[in-house]
Coordinates of C-alpha atoms in Angstrom, one line a residue:
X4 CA 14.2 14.0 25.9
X5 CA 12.1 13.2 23.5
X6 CA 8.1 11.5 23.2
X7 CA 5.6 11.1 20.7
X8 CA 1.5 10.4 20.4
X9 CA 2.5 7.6 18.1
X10 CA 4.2 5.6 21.5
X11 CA 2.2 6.6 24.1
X12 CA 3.8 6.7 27.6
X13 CA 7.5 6.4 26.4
X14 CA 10.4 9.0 26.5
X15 CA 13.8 8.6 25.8
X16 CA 17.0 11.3 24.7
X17 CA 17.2 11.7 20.6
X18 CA 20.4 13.2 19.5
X19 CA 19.3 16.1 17.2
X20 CA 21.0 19.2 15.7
X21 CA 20.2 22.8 17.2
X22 CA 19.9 24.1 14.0
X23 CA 18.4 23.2 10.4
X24 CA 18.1 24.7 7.0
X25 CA 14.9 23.3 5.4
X26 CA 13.7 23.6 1.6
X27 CA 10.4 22.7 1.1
X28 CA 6.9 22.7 -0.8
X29 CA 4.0 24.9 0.6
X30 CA 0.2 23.6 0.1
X31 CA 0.1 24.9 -3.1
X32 CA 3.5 23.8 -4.2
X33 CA 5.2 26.6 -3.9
X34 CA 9.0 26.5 -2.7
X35 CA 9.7 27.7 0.2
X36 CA 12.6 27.8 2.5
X37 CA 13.0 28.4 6.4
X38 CA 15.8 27.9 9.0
X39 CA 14.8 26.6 12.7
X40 CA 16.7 26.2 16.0
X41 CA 16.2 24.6 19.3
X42 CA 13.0 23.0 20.3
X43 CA 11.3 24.0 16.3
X44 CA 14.1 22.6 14.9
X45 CA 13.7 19.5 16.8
X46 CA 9.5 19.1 15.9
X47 CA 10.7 19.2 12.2
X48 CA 13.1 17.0 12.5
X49 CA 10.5 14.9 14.5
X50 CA 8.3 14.9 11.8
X51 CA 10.5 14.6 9.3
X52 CA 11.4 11.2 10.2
X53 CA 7.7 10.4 10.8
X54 CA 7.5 11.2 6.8
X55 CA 10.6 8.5 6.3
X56 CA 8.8 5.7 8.4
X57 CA 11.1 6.2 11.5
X58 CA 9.8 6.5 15.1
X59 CA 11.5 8.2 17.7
X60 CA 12.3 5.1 19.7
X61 CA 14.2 3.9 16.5
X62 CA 17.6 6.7 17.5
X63 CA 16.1 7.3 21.2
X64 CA 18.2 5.7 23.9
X65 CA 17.6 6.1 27.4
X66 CA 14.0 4.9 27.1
X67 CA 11.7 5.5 30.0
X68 CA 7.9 4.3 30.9
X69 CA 6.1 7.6 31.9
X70 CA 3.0 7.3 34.2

C-alpha cells in the first residue's frame, strides 16, 4: 500500500520490486552507486517516478479514500 503528499488522503497497492540497483549523480556530480531493498527500495522507486512525471495513482489499483 502505497500514498503520497502529492494526492492527499488516497492509498492504493503499487506493484514494486523488493530490490534495486541504482547508479546515480551525487550533489556535486559525482557517480555514485547504491543497492536498496524493501520499504528504501520502494521510496526510490517512488521518487523516481515523481522525476518521470508519474504519480502513484497512475500503477496504484485498489485505491482507497483515507480519513
Amino acid at each position: 500500500v502505497e500514498g503520497c503528499l502529492s494526492v492527499p488522503g488516497k492509498q492504493g497497492d503499487v506493484l514494486r520490486p523488493y530490490k534495486i540497483h541504482v547508479k546515480a549523480l551525487d550533489i556535486k556530480g559525482e557517480a555514485f552507486e547504491l543497492e536498496a531493498e524493501e520499504y528504501f527500495a520502494r521510496v526510490i522507486c517512488h521518487e523516481y517516478d515523481h522525476l518521470e512525471g508519474i504519480l502513484y495513482i497512475d500503477k496504484a489499483e485498489n485505491i482507497e479514500i483515507q480519513e
